[in-house]
mmCIF file of N, CA and C in Angstrom:
data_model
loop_
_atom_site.group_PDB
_atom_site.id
_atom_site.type_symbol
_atom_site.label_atom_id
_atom_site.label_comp_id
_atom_site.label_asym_id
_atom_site.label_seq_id
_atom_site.Cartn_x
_atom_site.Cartn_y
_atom_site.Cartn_z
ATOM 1 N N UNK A 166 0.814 -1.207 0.000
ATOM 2 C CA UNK A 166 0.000 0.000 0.000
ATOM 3 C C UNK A 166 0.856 1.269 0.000
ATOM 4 N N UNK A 167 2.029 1.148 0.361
ATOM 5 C CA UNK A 167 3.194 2.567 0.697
ATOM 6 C C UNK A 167 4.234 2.620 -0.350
ATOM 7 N N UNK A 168 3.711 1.508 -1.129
ATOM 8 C CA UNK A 168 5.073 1.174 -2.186
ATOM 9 C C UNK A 168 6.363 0.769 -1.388
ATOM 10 N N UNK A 169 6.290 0.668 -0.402
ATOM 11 C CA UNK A 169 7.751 -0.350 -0.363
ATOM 12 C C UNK A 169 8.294 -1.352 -0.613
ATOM 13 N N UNK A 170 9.134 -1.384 -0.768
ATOM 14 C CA UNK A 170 9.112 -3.590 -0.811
ATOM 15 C C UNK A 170 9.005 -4.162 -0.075
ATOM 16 N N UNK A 171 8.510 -5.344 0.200
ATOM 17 C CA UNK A 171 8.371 -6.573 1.378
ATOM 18 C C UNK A 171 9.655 -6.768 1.589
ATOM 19 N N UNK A 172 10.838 -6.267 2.490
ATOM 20 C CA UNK A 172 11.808 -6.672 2.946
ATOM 21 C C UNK A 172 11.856 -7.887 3.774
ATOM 22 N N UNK A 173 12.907 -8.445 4.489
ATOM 23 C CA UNK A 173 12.950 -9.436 5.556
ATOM 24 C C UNK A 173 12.737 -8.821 6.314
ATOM 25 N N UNK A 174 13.493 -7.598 6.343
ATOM 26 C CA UNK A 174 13.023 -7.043 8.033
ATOM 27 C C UNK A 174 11.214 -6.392 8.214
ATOM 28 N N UNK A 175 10.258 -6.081 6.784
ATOM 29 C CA UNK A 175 9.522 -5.843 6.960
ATOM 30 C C UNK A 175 8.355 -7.262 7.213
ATOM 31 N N UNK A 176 8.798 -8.336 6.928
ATOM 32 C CA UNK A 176 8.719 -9.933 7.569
ATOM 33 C C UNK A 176 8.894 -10.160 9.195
ATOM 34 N N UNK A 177 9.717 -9.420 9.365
ATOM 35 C CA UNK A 177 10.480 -9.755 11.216
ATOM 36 C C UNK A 177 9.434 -8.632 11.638
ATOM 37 N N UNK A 178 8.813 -7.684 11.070
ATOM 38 C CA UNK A 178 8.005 -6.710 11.091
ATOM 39 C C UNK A 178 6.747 -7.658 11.811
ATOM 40 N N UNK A 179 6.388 -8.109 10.544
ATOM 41 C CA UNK A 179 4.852 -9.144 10.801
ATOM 42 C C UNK A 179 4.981 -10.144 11.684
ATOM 43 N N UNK A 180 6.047 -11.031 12.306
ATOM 44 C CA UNK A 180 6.621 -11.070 13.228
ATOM 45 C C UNK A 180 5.884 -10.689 14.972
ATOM 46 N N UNK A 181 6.593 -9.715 14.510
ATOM 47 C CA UNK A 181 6.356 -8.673 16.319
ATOM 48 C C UNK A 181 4.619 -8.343 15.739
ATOM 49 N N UNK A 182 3.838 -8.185 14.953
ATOM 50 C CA UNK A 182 3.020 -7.320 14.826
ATOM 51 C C UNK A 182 1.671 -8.794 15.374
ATOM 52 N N UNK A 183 2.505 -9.884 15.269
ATOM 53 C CA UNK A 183 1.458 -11.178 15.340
ATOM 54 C C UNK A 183 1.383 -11.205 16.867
ATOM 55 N N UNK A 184 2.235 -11.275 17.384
ATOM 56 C CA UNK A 184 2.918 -11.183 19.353
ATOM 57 C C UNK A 184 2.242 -10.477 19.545
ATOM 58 N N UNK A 185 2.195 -8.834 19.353
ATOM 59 C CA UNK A 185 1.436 -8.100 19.874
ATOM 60 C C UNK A 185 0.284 -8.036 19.629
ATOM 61 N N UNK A 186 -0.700 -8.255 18.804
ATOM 62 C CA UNK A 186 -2.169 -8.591 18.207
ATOM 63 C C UNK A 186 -2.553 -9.895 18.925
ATOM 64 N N UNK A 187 -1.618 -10.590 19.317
ATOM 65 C CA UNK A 187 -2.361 -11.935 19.495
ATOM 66 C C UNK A 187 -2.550 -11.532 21.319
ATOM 67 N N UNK A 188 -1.275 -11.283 21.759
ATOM 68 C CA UNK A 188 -1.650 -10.387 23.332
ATOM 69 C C UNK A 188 -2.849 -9.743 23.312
ATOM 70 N N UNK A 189 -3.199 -8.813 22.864
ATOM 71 C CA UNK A 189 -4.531 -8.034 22.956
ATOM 72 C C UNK A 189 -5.486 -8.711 22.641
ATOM 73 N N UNK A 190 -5.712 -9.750 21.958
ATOM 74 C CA UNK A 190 -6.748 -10.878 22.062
ATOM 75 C C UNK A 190 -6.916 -11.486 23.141
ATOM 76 N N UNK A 191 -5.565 -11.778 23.766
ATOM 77 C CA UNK A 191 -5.686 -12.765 25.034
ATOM 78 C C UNK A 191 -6.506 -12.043 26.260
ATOM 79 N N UNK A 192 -6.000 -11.044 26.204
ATOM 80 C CA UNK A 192 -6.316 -10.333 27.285
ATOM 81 C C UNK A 192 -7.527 -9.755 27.230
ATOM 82 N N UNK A 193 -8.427 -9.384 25.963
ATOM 83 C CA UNK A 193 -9.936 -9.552 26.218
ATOM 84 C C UNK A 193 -10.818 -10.862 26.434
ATOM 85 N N UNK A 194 -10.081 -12.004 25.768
ATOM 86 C CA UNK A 194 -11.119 -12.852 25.855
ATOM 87 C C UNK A 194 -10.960 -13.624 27.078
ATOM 88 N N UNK A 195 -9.425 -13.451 27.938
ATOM 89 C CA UNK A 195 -9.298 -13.816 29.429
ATOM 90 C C UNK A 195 -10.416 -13.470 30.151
ATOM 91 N N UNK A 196 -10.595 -11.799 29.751
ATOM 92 C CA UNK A 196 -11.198 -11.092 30.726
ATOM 93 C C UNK A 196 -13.169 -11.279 30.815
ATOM 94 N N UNK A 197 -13.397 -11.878 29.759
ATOM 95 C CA UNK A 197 -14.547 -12.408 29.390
ATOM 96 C C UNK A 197 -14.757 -13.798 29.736
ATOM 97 N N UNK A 198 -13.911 -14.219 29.989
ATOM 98 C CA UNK A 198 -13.848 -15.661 30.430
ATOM 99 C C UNK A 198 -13.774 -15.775 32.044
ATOM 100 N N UNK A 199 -13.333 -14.285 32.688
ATOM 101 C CA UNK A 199 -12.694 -14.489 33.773
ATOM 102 C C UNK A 199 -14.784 -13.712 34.116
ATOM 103 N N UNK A 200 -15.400 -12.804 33.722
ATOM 104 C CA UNK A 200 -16.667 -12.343 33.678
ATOM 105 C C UNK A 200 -17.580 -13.451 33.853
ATOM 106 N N UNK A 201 -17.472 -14.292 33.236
ATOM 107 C CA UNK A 201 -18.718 -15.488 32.705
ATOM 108 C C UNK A 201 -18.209 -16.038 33.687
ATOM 109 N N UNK A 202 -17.368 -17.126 34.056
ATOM 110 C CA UNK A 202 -17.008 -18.254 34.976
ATOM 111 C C UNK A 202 -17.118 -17.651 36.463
ATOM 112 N N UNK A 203 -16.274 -16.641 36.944
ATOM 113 C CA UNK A 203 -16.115 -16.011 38.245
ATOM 114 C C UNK A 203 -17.414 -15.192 38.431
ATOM 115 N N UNK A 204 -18.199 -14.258 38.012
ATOM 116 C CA UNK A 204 -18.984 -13.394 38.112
ATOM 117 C C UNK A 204 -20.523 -13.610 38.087
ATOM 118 N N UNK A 205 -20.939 -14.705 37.111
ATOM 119 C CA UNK A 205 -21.662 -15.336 36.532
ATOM 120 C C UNK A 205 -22.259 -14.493 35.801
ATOM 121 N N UNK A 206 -21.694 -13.307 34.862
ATOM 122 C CA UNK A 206 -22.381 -12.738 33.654
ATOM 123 C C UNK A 206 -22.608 -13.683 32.395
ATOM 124 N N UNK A 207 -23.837 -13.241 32.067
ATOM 125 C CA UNK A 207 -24.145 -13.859 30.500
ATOM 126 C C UNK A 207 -23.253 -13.324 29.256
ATOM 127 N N UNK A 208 -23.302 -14.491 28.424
ATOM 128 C CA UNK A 208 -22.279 -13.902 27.336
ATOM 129 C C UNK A 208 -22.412 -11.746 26.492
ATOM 130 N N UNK A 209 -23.371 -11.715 26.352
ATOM 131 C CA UNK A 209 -23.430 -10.667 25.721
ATOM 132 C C UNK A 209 -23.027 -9.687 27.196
ATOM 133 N N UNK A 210 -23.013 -9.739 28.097
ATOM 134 C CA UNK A 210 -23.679 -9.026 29.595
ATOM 135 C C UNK A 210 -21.660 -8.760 29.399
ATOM 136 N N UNK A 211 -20.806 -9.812 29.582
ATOM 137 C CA UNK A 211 -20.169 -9.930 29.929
ATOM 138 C C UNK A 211 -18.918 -9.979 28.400
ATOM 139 N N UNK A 212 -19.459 -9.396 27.439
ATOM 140 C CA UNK A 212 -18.466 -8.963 26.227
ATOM 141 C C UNK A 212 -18.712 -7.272 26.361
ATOM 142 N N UNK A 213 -19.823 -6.780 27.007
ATOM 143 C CA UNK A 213 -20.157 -5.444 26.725
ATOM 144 C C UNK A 213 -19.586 -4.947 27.607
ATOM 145 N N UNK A 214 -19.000 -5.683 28.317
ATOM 146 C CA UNK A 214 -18.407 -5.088 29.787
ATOM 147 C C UNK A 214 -16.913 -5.255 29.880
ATOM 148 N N UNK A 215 -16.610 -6.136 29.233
ATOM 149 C CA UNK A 215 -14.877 -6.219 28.905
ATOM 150 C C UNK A 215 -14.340 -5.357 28.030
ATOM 151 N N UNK A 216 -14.976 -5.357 26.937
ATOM 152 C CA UNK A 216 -14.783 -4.656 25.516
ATOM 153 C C UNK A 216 -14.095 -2.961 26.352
ATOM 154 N N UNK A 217 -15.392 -2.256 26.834
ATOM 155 C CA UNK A 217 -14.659 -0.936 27.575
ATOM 156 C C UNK A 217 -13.933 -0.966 28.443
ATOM 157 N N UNK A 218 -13.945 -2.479 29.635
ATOM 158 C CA UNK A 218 -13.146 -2.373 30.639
ATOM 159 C C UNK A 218 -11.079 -2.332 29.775
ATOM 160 N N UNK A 219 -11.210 -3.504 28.769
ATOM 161 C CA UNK A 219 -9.859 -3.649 28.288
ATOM 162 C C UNK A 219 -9.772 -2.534 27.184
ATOM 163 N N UNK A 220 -10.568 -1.878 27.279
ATOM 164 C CA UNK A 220 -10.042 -0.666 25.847
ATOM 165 C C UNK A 220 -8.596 -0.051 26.098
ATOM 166 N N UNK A 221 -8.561 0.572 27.393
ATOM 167 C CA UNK A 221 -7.166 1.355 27.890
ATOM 168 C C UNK A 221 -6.204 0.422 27.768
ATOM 169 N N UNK A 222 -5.985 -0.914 28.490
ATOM 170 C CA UNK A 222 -4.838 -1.537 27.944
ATOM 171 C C UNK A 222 -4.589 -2.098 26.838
ATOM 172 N N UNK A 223 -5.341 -2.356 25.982
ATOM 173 C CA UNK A 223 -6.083 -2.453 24.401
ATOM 174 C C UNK A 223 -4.786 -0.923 23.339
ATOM 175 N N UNK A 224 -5.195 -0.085 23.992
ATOM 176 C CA UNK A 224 -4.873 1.138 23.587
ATOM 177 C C UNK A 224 -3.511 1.586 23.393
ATOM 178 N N UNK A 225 -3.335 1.257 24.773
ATOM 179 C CA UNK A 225 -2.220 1.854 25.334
ATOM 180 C C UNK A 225 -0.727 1.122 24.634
ATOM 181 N N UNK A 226 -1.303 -0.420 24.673
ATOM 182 C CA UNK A 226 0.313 -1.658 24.006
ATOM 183 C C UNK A 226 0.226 -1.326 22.630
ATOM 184 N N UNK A 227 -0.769 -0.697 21.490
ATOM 185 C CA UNK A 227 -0.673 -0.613 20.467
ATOM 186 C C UNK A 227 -0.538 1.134 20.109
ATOM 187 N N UNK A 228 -0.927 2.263 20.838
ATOM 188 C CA UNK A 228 -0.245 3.515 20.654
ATOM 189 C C UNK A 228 0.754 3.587 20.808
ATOM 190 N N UNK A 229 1.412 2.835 22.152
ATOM 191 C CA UNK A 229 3.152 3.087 22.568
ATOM 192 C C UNK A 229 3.789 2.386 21.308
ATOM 193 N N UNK A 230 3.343 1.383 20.257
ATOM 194 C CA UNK A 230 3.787 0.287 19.572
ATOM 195 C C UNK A 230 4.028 1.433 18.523
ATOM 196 N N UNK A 231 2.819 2.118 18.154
ATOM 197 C CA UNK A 231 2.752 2.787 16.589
ATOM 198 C C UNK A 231 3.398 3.942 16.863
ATOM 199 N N UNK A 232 3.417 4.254 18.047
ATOM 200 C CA UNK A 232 4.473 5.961 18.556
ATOM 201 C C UNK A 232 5.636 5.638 18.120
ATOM 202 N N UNK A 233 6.278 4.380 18.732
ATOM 203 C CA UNK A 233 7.457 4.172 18.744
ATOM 204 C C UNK A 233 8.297 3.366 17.306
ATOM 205 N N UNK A 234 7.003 3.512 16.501
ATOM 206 C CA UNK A 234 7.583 2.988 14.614
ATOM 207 C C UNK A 234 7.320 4.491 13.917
ATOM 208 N N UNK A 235 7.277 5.413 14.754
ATOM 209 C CA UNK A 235 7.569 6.684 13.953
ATOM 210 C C UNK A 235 8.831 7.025 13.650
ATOM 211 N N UNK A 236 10.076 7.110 14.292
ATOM 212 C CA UNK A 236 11.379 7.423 13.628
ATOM 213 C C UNK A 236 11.297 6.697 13.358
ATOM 214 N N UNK A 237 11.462 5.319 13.263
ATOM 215 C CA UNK A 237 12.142 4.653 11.772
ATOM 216 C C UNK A 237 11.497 4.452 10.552
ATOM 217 N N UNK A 238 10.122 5.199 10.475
ATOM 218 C CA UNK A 238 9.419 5.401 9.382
ATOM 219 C C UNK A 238 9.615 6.465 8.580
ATOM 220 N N UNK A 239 10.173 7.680 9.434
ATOM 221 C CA UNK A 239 10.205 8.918 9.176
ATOM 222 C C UNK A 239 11.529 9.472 9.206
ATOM 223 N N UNK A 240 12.393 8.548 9.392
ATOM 224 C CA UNK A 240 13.887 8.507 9.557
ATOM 225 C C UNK A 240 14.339 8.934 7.665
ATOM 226 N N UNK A 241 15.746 9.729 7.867
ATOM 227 C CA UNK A 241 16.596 9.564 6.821
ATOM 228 C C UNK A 241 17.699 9.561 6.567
ATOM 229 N N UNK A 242 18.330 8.859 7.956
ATOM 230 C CA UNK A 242 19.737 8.625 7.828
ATOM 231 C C UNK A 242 19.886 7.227 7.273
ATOM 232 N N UNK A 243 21.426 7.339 7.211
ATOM 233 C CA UNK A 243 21.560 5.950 6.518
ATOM 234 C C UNK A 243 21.023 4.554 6.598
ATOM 235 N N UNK A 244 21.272 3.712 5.779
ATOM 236 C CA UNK A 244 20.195 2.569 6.292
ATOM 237 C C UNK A 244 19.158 2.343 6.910
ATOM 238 N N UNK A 245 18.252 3.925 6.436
ATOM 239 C CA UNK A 245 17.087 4.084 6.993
ATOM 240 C C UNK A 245 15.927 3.214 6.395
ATOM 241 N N UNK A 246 16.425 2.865 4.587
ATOM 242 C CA UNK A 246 15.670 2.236 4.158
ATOM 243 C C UNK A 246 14.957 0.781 4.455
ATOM 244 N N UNK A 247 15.968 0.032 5.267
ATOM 245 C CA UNK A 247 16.320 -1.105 5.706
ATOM 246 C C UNK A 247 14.796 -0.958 7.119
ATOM 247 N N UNK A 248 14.842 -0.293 8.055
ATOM 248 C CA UNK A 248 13.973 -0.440 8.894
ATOM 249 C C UNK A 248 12.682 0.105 8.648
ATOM 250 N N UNK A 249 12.670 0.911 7.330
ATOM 251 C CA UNK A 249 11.380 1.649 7.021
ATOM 252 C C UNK A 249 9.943 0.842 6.863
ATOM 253 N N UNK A 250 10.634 -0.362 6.256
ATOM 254 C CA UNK A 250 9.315 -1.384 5.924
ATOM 255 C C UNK A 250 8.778 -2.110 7.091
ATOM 256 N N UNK A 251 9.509 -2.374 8.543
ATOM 257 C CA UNK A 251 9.169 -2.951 9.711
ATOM 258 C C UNK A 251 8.406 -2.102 10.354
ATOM 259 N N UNK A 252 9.262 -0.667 10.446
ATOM 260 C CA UNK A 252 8.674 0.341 10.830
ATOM 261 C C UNK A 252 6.378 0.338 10.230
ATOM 262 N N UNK A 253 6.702 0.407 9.049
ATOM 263 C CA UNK A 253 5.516 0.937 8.782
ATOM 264 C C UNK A 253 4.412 -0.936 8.507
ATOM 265 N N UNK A 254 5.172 -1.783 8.376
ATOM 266 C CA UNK A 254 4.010 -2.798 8.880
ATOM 267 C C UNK A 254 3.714 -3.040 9.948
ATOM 268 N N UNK A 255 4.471 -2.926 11.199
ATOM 269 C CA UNK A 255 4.238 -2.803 12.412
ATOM 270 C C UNK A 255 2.723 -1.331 12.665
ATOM 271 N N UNK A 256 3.295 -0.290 12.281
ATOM 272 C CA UNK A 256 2.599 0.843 12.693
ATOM 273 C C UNK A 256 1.011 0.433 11.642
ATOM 274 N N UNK A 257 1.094 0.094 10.539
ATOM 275 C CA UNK A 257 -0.129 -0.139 10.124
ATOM 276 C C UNK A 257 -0.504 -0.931 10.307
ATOM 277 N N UNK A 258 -0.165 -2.426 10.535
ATOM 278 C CA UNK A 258 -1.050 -3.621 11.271
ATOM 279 C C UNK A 258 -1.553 -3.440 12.883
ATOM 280 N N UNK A 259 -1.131 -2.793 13.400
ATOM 281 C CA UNK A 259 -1.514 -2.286 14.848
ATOM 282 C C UNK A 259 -2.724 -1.349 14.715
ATOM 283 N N UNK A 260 -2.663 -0.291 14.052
ATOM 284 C CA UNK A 260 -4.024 0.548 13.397
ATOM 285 C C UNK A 260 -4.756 -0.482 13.213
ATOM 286 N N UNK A 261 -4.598 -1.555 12.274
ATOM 287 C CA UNK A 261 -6.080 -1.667 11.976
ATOM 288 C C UNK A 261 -6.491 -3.248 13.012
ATOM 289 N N UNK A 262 -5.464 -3.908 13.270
ATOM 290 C CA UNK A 262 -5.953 -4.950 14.239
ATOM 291 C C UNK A 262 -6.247 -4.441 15.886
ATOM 292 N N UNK A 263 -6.023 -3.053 15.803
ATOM 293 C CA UNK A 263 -6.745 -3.145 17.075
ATOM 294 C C UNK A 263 -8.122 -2.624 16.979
ATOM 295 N N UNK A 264 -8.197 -2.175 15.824
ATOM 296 C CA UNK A 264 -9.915 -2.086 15.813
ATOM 297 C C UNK A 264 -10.656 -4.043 15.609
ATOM 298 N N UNK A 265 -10.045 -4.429 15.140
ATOM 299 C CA UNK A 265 -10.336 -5.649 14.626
ATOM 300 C C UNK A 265 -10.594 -6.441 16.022
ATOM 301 N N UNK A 266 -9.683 -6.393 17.372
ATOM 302 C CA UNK A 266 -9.009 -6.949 18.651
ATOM 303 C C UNK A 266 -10.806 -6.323 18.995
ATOM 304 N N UNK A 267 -10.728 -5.259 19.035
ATOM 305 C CA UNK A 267 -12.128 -4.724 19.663
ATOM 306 C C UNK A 267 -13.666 -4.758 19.548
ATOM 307 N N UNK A 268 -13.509 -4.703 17.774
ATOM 308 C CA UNK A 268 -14.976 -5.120 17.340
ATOM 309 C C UNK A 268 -15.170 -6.921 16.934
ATOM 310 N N UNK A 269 -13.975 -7.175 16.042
ATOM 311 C CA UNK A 269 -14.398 -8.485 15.382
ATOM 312 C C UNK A 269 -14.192 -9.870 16.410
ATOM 313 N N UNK A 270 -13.297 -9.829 17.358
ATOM 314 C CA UNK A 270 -13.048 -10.524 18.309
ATOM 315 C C UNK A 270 -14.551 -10.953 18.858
ATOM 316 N N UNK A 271 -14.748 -10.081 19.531
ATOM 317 C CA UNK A 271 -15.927 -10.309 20.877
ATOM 318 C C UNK A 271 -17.128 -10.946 19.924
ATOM 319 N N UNK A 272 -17.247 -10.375 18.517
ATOM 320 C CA UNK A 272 -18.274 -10.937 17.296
ATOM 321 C C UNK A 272 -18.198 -12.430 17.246
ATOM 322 N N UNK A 273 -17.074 -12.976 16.679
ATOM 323 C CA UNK A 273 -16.050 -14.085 16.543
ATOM 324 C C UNK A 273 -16.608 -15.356 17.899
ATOM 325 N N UNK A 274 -16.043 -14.321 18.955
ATOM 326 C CA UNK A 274 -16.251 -15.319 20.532
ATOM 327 C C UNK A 274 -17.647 -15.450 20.464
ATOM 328 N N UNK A 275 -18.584 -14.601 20.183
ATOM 329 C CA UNK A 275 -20.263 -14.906 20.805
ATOM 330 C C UNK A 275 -20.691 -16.258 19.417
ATOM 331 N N UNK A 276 -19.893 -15.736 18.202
ATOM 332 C CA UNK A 276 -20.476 -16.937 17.338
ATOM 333 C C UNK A 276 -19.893 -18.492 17.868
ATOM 334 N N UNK A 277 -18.989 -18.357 17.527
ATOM 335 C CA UNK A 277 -17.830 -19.406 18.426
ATOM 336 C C UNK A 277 -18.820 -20.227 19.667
ATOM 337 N N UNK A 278 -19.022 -19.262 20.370
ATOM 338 C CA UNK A 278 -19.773 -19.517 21.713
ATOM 339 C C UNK A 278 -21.096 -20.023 21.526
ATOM 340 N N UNK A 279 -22.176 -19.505 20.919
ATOM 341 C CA UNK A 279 -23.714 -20.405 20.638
ATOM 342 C C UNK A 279 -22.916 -21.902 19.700
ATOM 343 N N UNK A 280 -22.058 -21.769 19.168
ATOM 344 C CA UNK A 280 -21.874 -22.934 18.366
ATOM 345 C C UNK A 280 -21.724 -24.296 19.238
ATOM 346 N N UNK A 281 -20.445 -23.841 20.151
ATOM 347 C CA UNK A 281 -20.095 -24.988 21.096
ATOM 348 C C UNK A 281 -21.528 -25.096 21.889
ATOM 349 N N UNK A 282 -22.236 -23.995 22.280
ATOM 350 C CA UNK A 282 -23.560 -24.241 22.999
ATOM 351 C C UNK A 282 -24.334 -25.216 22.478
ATOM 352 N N UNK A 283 -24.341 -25.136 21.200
ATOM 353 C CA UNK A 283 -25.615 -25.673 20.139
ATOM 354 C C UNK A 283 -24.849 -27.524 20.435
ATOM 355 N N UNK A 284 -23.697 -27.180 19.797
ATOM 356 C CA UNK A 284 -23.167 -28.683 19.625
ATOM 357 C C UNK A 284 -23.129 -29.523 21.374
ATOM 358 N N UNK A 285 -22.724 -28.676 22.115
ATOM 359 C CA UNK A 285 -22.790 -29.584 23.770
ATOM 360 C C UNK A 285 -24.390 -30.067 23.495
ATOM 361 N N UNK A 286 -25.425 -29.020 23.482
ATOM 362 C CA UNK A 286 -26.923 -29.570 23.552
ATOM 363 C C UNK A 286 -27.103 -31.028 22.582
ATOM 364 N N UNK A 287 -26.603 -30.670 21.568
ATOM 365 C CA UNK A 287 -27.027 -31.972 20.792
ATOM 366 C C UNK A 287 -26.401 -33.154 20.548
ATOM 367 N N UNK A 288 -25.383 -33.116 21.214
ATOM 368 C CA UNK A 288 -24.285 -34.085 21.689
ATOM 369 C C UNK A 288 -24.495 -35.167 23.179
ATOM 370 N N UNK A 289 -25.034 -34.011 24.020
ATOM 371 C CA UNK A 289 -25.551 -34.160 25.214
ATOM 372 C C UNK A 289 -24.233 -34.412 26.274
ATOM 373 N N UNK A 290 -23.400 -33.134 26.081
ATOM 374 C CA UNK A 290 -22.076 -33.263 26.706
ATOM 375 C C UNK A 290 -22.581 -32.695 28.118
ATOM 376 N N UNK A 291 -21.676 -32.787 28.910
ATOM 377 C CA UNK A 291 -21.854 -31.885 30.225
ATOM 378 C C UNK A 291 -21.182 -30.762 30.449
ATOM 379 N N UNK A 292 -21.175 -29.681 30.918
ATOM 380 C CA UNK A 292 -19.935 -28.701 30.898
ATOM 381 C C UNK A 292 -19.239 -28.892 32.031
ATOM 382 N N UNK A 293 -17.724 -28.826 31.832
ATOM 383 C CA UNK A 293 -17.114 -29.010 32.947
ATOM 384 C C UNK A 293 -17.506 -28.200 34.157
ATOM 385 N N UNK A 294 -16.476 -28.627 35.445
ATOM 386 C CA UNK A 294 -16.638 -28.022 36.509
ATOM 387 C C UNK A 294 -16.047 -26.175 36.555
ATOM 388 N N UNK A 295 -17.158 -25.391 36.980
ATOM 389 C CA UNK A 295 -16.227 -24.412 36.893
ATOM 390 C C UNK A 295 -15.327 -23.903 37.777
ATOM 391 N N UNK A 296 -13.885 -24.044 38.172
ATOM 392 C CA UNK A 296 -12.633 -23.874 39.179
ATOM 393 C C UNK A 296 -13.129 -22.620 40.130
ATOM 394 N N UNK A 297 -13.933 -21.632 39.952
ATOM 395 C CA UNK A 297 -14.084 -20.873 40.788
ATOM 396 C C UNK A 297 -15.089 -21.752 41.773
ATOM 397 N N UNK A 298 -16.388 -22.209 41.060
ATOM 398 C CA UNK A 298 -17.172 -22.528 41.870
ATOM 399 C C UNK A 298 -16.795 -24.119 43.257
ATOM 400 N N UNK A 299 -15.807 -24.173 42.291
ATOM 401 C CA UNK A 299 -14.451 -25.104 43.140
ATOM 402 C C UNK A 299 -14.581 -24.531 44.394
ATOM 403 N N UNK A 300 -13.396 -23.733 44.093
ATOM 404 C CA UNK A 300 -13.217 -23.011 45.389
ATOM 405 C C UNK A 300 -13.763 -22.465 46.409
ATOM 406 N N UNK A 301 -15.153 -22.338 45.550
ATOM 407 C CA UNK A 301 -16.129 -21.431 46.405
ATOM 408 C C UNK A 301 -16.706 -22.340 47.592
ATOM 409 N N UNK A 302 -16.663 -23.871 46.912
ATOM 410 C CA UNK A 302 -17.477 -24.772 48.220
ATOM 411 C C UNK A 302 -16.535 -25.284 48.841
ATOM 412 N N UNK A 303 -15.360 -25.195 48.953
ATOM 413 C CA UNK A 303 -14.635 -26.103 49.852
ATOM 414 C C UNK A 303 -14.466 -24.762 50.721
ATOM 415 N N UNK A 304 -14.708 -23.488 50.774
ATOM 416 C CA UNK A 304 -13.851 -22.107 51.718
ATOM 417 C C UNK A 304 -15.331 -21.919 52.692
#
């Protein structure tokens, strides 16, 4: 899209840009998991409530990420060319997967989620024990 070339280092780029995208996944759908099991919110109850609770740290690992691929995007000293392409796939895959981390995720989990629902019902599985409610009867 910037006309650069796909370098290696803009590869080692996509790289770091997978680590950090895949973190910000973890950490909403922990926190939705940690809602439903510990809290006993319902799925929608308990995506509408993570989604804003994890926005700030959501925010924060991917602004400091795209702040900090500004000089070497915007750089023009030597062998500037060399980091320009990491620089700017990093800074543009972070733009748009954290909108993606925020809207398409929690979309993703609720479909995901009636599915395994649908299939336990017609399977006639049991759902496991849930570890909080563990704890809760032996204290």
């Amino acid at each position: 899209m910037t006309g650069e070339p796909l370098s290696m280092m803009a590869l080692i780029g996509c790289l770091v840009l997978v680590g950090i995208v895949v973190n910000n996944g973890i950490v909403l759908i922990d926190y939705i998991d940690i809602l439903r099991n510990r809290d006993g919110y319902s799925l929608v109850d308990a995506i509408l409530t993570a989604c804003p609770t994890r926005l700030r740290p959501i925010l924060m690992t991917a602004l400091t990420t795209i702040l900090g691929q500004f000089p070497m995007i915007f750089s023009n000293g030597t062998n500037s060319e060399t980091l320009k392409g990491m620089g700017l796939v990093i800074a543009g895959g972070l733009t748009t997967s954290t909108f993606l981390t925020l809207v398409v995720v929690p979309l993703l989990y609720m479909i995901l989620d009636r599915f395994v629902q649908a299939f336990r019902n017609k399977m006639k599985f049991t759902k496991k024990a849930n570890p909080y409610e563990i704890e809760q009867e032996c204290c």
